[in-house]
């Protein structure tokens, strides 16, 4: 929700955390990540940009830093993100099974159209495709990063966190954009068909027939 700048800002604490931990120690890495997250929040305030993504990001970094501190291991910094990805993947899959694909629910809320799309099968299928794309993205993040976590590959964890962030999110957004346009088109066609079906024919035309 923070746009491109929010995506970039979300990776900066990770970029700071890993090298500082390598060259100094875990405590310094934790404080550097928190410092960068705080600097991002201040920067967005100065730029008069939406502050909510920065606040959420700061608290997210705080949770990651706390887990790393409690586990006493740098790789603990990534544990929260790993299981968050698993939770997100599960939510997206469950929404599809329940026939309430999450992308459709979110888009209906954002454009104030509610849940009328659920009566249009083609729209539901489109939202299913978009929802599946996000489920695959989050599922892939969990699978890859959990394996790296178990293998104690902190450096590769950071690389996977960044590499599976921007590129995969971009792919999922493209699929979502395509699916939303397809769903909107299906809903519009269904509305026209319904309007045509309920509009009575002109009496003169009926008499002529």
PDB file of C-alpha atoms in Angstrom:
ATOM      1  CA  UNK A   1       0.000   0.000   0.000  1.00  0.00           C
ATOM      2  CA  UNK A   2       3.012   2.297   0.370  1.00  0.00           C
ATOM      3  CA  UNK A   3       3.713   2.244  -3.368  1.00  0.00           C
ATOM      4  CA  UNK A   4       7.141   1.812  -4.912  1.00  0.00           C
ATOM      5  CA  UNK A   5       8.821   3.896  -2.219  1.00  0.00           C
ATOM      6  CA  UNK A   6       7.238   1.671   0.416  1.00  0.00           C
ATOM      7  CA  UNK A   7       8.604  -1.437  -1.282  1.00  0.00           C
ATOM      8  CA  UNK A   8      12.084   0.089  -1.414  1.00  0.00           C
ATOM      9  CA  UNK A   9      11.927   1.300   2.161  1.00  0.00           C
ATOM     10  CA  UNK A  10      10.857  -2.126   3.432  1.00  0.00           C
ATOM     11  CA  UNK A  11      14.116  -3.665   2.193  1.00  0.00           C
ATOM     12  CA  UNK A  12      16.482  -1.053   3.628  1.00  0.00           C
ATOM     13  CA  UNK A  13      16.456  -2.439   7.207  1.00  0.00           C
ATOM     14  CA  UNK A  14      17.338  -5.897   5.827  1.00  0.00           C
ATOM     15  CA  UNK A  15      20.172  -4.438   3.757  1.00  0.00           C
ATOM     16  CA  UNK A  16      21.508  -2.751   6.888  1.00  0.00           C
ATOM     17  CA  UNK A  17      20.988  -5.710   9.236  1.00  0.00           C
ATOM     18  CA  UNK A  18      23.011  -8.442   7.523  1.00  0.00           C
ATOM     19  CA  UNK A  19      26.342  -6.646   6.840  1.00  0.00           C
ATOM     20  CA  UNK A  20      26.349  -4.959  10.241  1.00  0.00           C
ATOM     21  CA  UNK A  21      25.829  -8.352  11.871  1.00  0.00           C
ATOM     22  CA  UNK A  22      28.677  -9.806   9.788  1.00  0.00           C
ATOM     23  CA  UNK A  23      31.162  -7.062  10.594  1.00  0.00           C
ATOM     24  CA  UNK A  24      30.119  -6.241  14.148  1.00  0.00           C
ATOM     25  CA  UNK A  25      27.575  -8.192  16.216  1.00  0.00           C
ATOM     26  CA  UNK A  26      23.899  -8.980  16.581  1.00  0.00           C
ATOM     27  CA  UNK A  27      23.134  -6.058  18.899  1.00  0.00           C
ATOM     28  CA  UNK A  28      24.626  -3.565  16.466  1.00  0.00           C
ATOM     29  CA  UNK A  29      22.685  -5.157  13.612  1.00  0.00           C
ATOM     30  CA  UNK A  30      19.416  -4.909  15.539  1.00  0.00           C
ATOM     31  CA  UNK A  31      19.952  -1.240  16.347  1.00  0.00           C
ATOM     32  CA  UNK A  32      20.984  -0.467  12.777  1.00  0.00           C
ATOM     33  CA  UNK A  33      17.820  -2.048  11.389  1.00  0.00           C
ATOM     34  CA  UNK A  34      15.666  -0.148  13.882  1.00  0.00           C
ATOM     35  CA  UNK A  35      17.543   3.060  13.115  1.00  0.00           C
ATOM     36  CA  UNK A  36      16.999   2.690   9.378  1.00  0.00           C
ATOM     37  CA  UNK A  37      13.300   1.934   9.887  1.00  0.00           C
ATOM     38  CA  UNK A  38      12.964   5.028  12.082  1.00  0.00           C
ATOM     39  CA  UNK A  39      14.817   7.144   9.514  1.00  0.00           C
ATOM     40  CA  UNK A  40      12.410   5.933   6.812  1.00  0.00           C
ATOM     41  CA  UNK A  41       9.448   6.959   8.962  1.00  0.00           C
ATOM     42  CA  UNK A  42      10.924  10.427   9.567  1.00  0.00           C
ATOM     43  CA  UNK A  43      11.733  10.786   5.863  1.00  0.00           C
ATOM     44  CA  UNK A  44       8.146   9.993   4.871  1.00  0.00           C
ATOM     45  CA  UNK A  45       6.938  12.563   7.403  1.00  0.00           C
ATOM     46  CA  UNK A  46       9.199  15.206   5.880  1.00  0.00           C
ATOM     47  CA  UNK A  47       8.014  14.280   2.383  1.00  0.00           C
ATOM     48  CA  UNK A  48       4.387  14.451   3.578  1.00  0.00           C
ATOM     49  CA  UNK A  49       3.897  10.936   2.228  1.00  0.00           C
ATOM     50  CA  UNK A  50       1.371   8.523   3.791  1.00  0.00           C
ATOM     51  CA  UNK A  51       2.857   7.593   7.149  1.00  0.00           C
ATOM     52  CA  UNK A  52       0.871   4.415   7.862  1.00  0.00           C
ATOM     53  CA  UNK A  53       3.110   2.093   5.754  1.00  0.00           C
ATOM     54  CA  UNK A  54       6.193   3.487   7.497  1.00  0.00           C
ATOM     55  CA  UNK A  55       4.655   2.984  10.938  1.00  0.00           C
ATOM     56  CA  UNK A  56       3.673  -0.568  10.057  1.00  0.00           C
ATOM     57  CA  UNK A  57       7.155  -1.159   8.674  1.00  0.00           C
ATOM     58  CA  UNK A  58       8.779   0.157  11.836  1.00  0.00           C
ATOM     59  CA  UNK A  59       6.718  -2.130  14.051  1.00  0.00           C
ATOM     60  CA  UNK A  60       7.443  -5.027  11.698  1.00  0.00           C
ATOM     61  CA  UNK A  61      11.172  -4.399  11.995  1.00  0.00           C
ATOM     62  CA  UNK A  62      10.740  -4.112  15.756  1.00  0.00           C
ATOM     63  CA  UNK A  63       9.093  -7.552  15.921  1.00  0.00           C
ATOM     64  CA  UNK A  64      11.832  -9.077  13.743  1.00  0.00           C
ATOM     65  CA  UNK A  65      14.539  -7.449  15.860  1.00  0.00           C
ATOM     66  CA  UNK A  66      12.911  -8.675  19.074  1.00  0.00           C
ATOM     67  CA  UNK A  67      12.789 -12.263  17.788  1.00  0.00           C
ATOM     68  CA  UNK A  68      16.455 -12.052  16.758  1.00  0.00           C
ATOM     69  CA  UNK A  69      17.333 -10.727  20.206  1.00  0.00           C
ATOM     70  CA  UNK A  70      15.363 -13.452  21.994  1.00  0.00           C
ATOM     71  CA  UNK A  71      16.799 -16.259  19.885  1.00  0.00           C
ATOM     72  CA  UNK A  72      20.305 -14.798  20.042  1.00  0.00           C
ATOM     73  CA  UNK A  73      20.779 -15.576  16.370  1.00  0.00           C
ATOM     74  CA  UNK A  74      20.752 -13.238  13.354  1.00  0.00           C
ATOM     75  CA  UNK A  75      18.610 -15.630  11.346  1.00  0.00           C
ATOM     76  CA  UNK A  76      15.833 -15.106  13.888  1.00  0.00           C
ATOM     77  CA  UNK A  77      15.305 -11.701  12.286  1.00  0.00           C
ATOM     78  CA  UNK A  78      13.677 -13.465   9.323  1.00  0.00           C
ATOM     79  CA  UNK A  79      11.505 -15.879  11.298  1.00  0.00           C
ATOM     80  CA  UNK A  80       8.517 -13.555  11.558  1.00  0.00           C
ATOM     81  CA  UNK A  81       8.479 -12.942   7.804  1.00  0.00           C
ATOM     82  CA  UNK A  82       8.747 -16.648   7.064  1.00  0.00           C
ATOM     83  CA  UNK A  83       5.704 -17.597   9.093  1.00  0.00           C
ATOM     84  CA  UNK A  84       3.813 -14.509   7.996  1.00  0.00           C
ATOM     85  CA  UNK A  85       4.240 -15.707   4.410  1.00  0.00           C
ATOM     86  CA  UNK A  86       2.857 -19.105   5.390  1.00  0.00           C
ATOM     87  CA  UNK A  87      -0.138 -17.476   7.070  1.00  0.00           C
ATOM     88  CA  UNK A  88      -0.837 -15.267   4.058  1.00  0.00           C
ATOM     89  CA  UNK A  89      -0.597 -18.211   1.675  1.00  0.00           C
ATOM     90  CA  UNK A  90      -3.050 -20.135   3.836  1.00  0.00           C
ATOM     91  CA  UNK A  91      -5.533 -17.252   3.958  1.00  0.00           C
ATOM     92  CA  UNK A  92      -5.469 -16.828   0.174  1.00  0.00           C
ATOM     93  CA  UNK A  93      -5.981 -20.560  -0.410  1.00  0.00           C
ATOM     94  CA  UNK A  94      -8.810 -20.795   2.134  1.00  0.00           C
ATOM     95  CA  UNK A  95     -10.559 -17.809   0.556  1.00  0.00           C
ATOM     96  CA  UNK A  96     -10.518 -19.622  -2.794  1.00  0.00           C
ATOM     97  CA  UNK A  97     -11.874 -22.822  -1.282  1.00  0.00           C
ATOM     98  CA  UNK A  98     -14.644 -20.837   0.407  1.00  0.00           C
ATOM     99  CA  UNK A  99     -15.489 -19.232  -2.970  1.00  0.00           C
ATOM    100  CA  UNK A 100     -14.637 -15.792  -1.609  1.00  0.00           C
ATOM    101  CA  UNK A 101     -11.313 -15.138  -3.410  1.00  0.00           C
ATOM    102  CA  UNK A 102      -9.522 -12.507  -1.379  1.00  0.00           C
ATOM    103  CA  UNK A 103      -8.548 -10.329  -4.343  1.00  0.00           C
ATOM    104  CA  UNK A 104     -12.213  -9.997  -5.269  1.00  0.00           C
ATOM    105  CA  UNK A 105     -13.179  -9.119  -1.704  1.00  0.00           C
ATOM    106  CA  UNK A 106     -10.418  -6.510  -1.493  1.00  0.00           C
ATOM    107  CA  UNK A 107     -11.169  -4.983  -4.893  1.00  0.00           C
ATOM    108  CA  UNK A 108     -14.897  -4.856  -4.189  1.00  0.00           C
ATOM    109  CA  UNK A 109     -14.175  -2.998  -0.957  1.00  0.00           C
ATOM    110  CA  UNK A 110     -11.713  -0.563  -2.549  1.00  0.00           C
ATOM    111  CA  UNK A 111     -14.002   0.418  -5.429  1.00  0.00           C
ATOM    112  CA  UNK A 112     -17.156   0.394  -3.254  1.00  0.00           C
ATOM    113  CA  UNK A 113     -18.875  -2.261  -5.394  1.00  0.00           C
ATOM    114  CA  UNK A 114     -19.313  -4.731  -2.580  1.00  0.00           C
ATOM    115  CA  UNK A 115     -19.759  -8.399  -3.398  1.00  0.00           C
ATOM    116  CA  UNK A 116     -21.982  -8.186  -6.480  1.00  0.00           C
ATOM    117  CA  UNK A 117     -19.164  -9.819  -8.468  1.00  0.00           C
ATOM    118  CA  UNK A 118     -19.949 -13.160  -6.811  1.00  0.00           C
ATOM    119  CA  UNK A 119     -22.995 -13.551  -9.077  1.00  0.00           C
ATOM    120  CA  UNK A 120     -20.786 -13.427 -12.193  1.00  0.00           C
ATOM    121  CA  UNK A 121     -18.926 -16.764 -12.666  1.00  0.00           C
ATOM    122  CA  UNK A 122     -16.338 -15.287 -15.032  1.00  0.00           C
ATOM    123  CA  UNK A 123     -15.486 -12.586 -12.500  1.00  0.00           C
ATOM    124  CA  UNK A 124     -15.140 -15.156  -9.728  1.00  0.00           C
ATOM    125  CA  UNK A 125     -12.773 -17.211 -11.895  1.00  0.00           C
ATOM    126  CA  UNK A 126     -10.698 -14.122 -12.642  1.00  0.00           C
ATOM    127  CA  UNK A 127     -10.381 -13.273  -8.971  1.00  0.00           C
ATOM    128  CA  UNK A 128      -9.509 -16.908  -8.285  1.00  0.00           C
ATOM    129  CA  UNK A 129      -6.572 -16.636 -10.695  1.00  0.00           C
ATOM    130  CA  UNK A 130      -5.303 -13.444  -9.045  1.00  0.00           C
ATOM    131  CA  UNK A 131      -5.745 -14.908  -5.572  1.00  0.00           C
ATOM    132  CA  UNK A 132      -3.902 -18.052  -6.619  1.00  0.00           C
ATOM    133  CA  UNK A 133      -1.010 -15.920  -7.885  1.00  0.00           C
ATOM    134  CA  UNK A 134      -0.613 -14.330  -4.452  1.00  0.00           C
ATOM    135  CA  UNK A 135      -0.924 -17.714  -2.729  1.00  0.00           C
ATOM    136  CA  UNK A 136       1.900 -19.054  -4.920  1.00  0.00           C
ATOM    137  CA  UNK A 137       4.070 -16.008  -4.168  1.00  0.00           C
ATOM    138  CA  UNK A 138       3.674 -16.315  -0.404  1.00  0.00           C
ATOM    139  CA  UNK A 139       3.950 -20.098  -0.517  1.00  0.00           C
ATOM    140  CA  UNK A 140       7.197 -19.909  -2.499  1.00  0.00           C
ATOM    141  CA  UNK A 141       8.620 -17.403  -0.033  1.00  0.00           C
ATOM    142  CA  UNK A 142       7.832 -19.712   2.862  1.00  0.00           C
ATOM    143  CA  UNK A 143       9.255 -22.842   1.236  1.00  0.00           C
ATOM    144  CA  UNK A 144      12.520 -21.271   0.077  1.00  0.00           C
ATOM    145  CA  UNK A 145      13.191 -19.127   3.120  1.00  0.00           C
ATOM    146  CA  UNK A 146      12.293 -21.804   5.656  1.00  0.00           C
ATOM    147  CA  UNK A 147      14.813 -24.123   3.979  1.00  0.00           C
ATOM    148  CA  UNK A 148      17.509 -21.447   4.165  1.00  0.00           C
ATOM    149  CA  UNK A 149      16.596 -20.796   7.793  1.00  0.00           C
ATOM    150  CA  UNK A 150      16.989 -24.462   8.684  1.00  0.00           C
ATOM    151  CA  UNK A 151      20.345 -24.486   6.858  1.00  0.00           C
ATOM    152  CA  UNK A 152      21.597 -21.449   8.881  1.00  0.00           C
ATOM    153  CA  UNK A 153      22.155 -19.453   5.684  1.00  0.00           C
ATOM    154  CA  UNK A 154      21.535 -15.945   7.017  1.00  0.00           C
ATOM    155  CA  UNK A 155      23.154 -14.181   4.072  1.00  0.00           C
ATOM    156  CA  UNK A 156      21.120 -16.163   1.551  1.00  0.00           C
ATOM    157  CA  UNK A 157      18.037 -15.538   3.667  1.00  0.00           C
ATOM    158  CA  UNK A 158      18.521 -11.807   3.202  1.00  0.00           C
ATOM    159  CA  UNK A 159      19.075 -12.285  -0.525  1.00  0.00           C
ATOM    160  CA  UNK A 160      15.923 -14.424  -0.790  1.00  0.00           C
ATOM    161  CA  UNK A 161      13.939 -11.904   1.244  1.00  0.00           C
ATOM    162  CA  UNK A 162      14.843  -9.143  -1.219  1.00  0.00           C
ATOM    163  CA  UNK A 163      14.916 -11.242  -4.390  1.00  0.00           C
ATOM    164  CA  UNK A 164      11.548 -12.828  -3.673  1.00  0.00           C
ATOM    165  CA  UNK A 165      10.093  -9.482  -2.680  1.00  0.00           C
ATOM    166  CA  UNK A 166      10.154  -7.058  -5.613  1.00  0.00           C
ATOM    167  CA  UNK A 167      10.196  -9.506  -8.551  1.00  0.00           C
ATOM    168  CA  UNK A 168       7.507 -11.885  -7.289  1.00  0.00           C
ATOM    169  CA  UNK A 169       5.332  -9.040  -6.061  1.00  0.00           C
ATOM    170  CA  UNK A 170       5.622  -7.449  -9.497  1.00  0.00           C
ATOM    171  CA  UNK A 171       4.488 -10.654 -11.206  1.00  0.00           C
ATOM    172  CA  UNK A 172       1.558 -11.050  -8.809  1.00  0.00           C
ATOM    173  CA  UNK A 173       0.539  -7.424  -9.384  1.00  0.00           C
ATOM    174  CA  UNK A 174       0.572  -7.910 -13.160  1.00  0.00           C
ATOM    175  CA  UNK A 175      -1.629 -10.997 -12.830  1.00  0.00           C
ATOM    176  CA  UNK A 176      -3.914  -9.090 -10.468  1.00  0.00           C
ATOM    177  CA  UNK A 177      -4.168  -6.133 -12.860  1.00  0.00           C
ATOM    178  CA  UNK A 178      -5.102  -8.450 -15.729  1.00  0.00           C
ATOM    179  CA  UNK A 179      -7.598 -10.384 -13.613  1.00  0.00           C
ATOM    180  CA  UNK A 180      -9.286  -7.279 -12.218  1.00  0.00           C
ATOM    181  CA  UNK A 181      -9.755  -5.807 -15.692  1.00  0.00           C
ATOM    182  CA  UNK A 182     -11.151  -9.131 -16.914  1.00  0.00           C
ATOM    183  CA  UNK A 183     -13.502  -9.334 -13.941  1.00  0.00           C
ATOM    184  CA  UNK A 184     -14.689  -5.728 -14.376  1.00  0.00           C
ATOM    185  CA  UNK A 185     -15.397  -6.429 -18.047  1.00  0.00           C
ATOM    186  CA  UNK A 186     -17.375  -9.563 -17.148  1.00  0.00           C
ATOM    187  CA  UNK A 187     -19.393  -7.673 -14.533  1.00  0.00           C
ATOM    188  CA  UNK A 188     -20.160  -4.886 -17.002  1.00  0.00           C
ATOM    189  CA  UNK A 189     -21.299  -7.376 -19.650  1.00  0.00           C
ATOM    190  CA  UNK A 190     -23.465  -9.199 -17.120  1.00  0.00           C
ATOM    191  CA  UNK A 191     -25.064  -5.898 -16.070  1.00  0.00           C
ATOM    192  CA  UNK A 192     -25.879  -5.035 -19.674  1.00  0.00           C
ATOM    193  CA  UNK A 193     -27.349  -8.481 -20.299  1.00  0.00           C
ATOM    194  CA  UNK A 194     -29.468  -8.207 -17.168  1.00  0.00           C
ATOM    195  CA  UNK A 195     -30.666  -4.725 -18.115  1.00  0.00           C
ATOM    196  CA  UNK A 196     -31.614  -5.960 -21.594  1.00  0.00           C
ATOM    197  CA  UNK A 197     -33.482  -8.947 -20.175  1.00  0.00           C
ATOM    198  CA  UNK A 198     -35.676  -6.914 -17.833  1.00  0.00           C
ATOM    199  CA  UNK A 199     -36.435  -4.017 -20.199  1.00  0.00           C
ATOM    200  CA  UNK A 200     -39.950  -4.539 -21.703  1.00  0.00           C
ATOM    201  CA  UNK A 201     -40.331  -4.289 -25.441  1.00  0.00           C
ATOM    202  CA  UNK A 202     -42.118  -1.310 -26.981  1.00  0.00           C
ATOM    203  CA  UNK A 203     -45.892  -2.013 -27.271  1.00  0.00           C
ATOM    204  CA  UNK A 204     -45.977  -0.803 -30.853  1.00  0.00           C
ATOM    205  CA  UNK A 205     -43.220  -3.210 -31.753  1.00  0.00           C
ATOM    206  CA  UNK A 206     -45.079  -6.029 -29.993  1.00  0.00           C
ATOM    207  CA  UNK A 207     -48.304  -5.248 -31.880  1.00  0.00           C
ATOM    208  CA  UNK A 208     -46.470  -5.134 -35.183  1.00  0.00           C
ATOM    209  CA  UNK A 209     -45.098  -8.600 -34.505  1.00  0.00           C
TER     210      UNK A 209
END
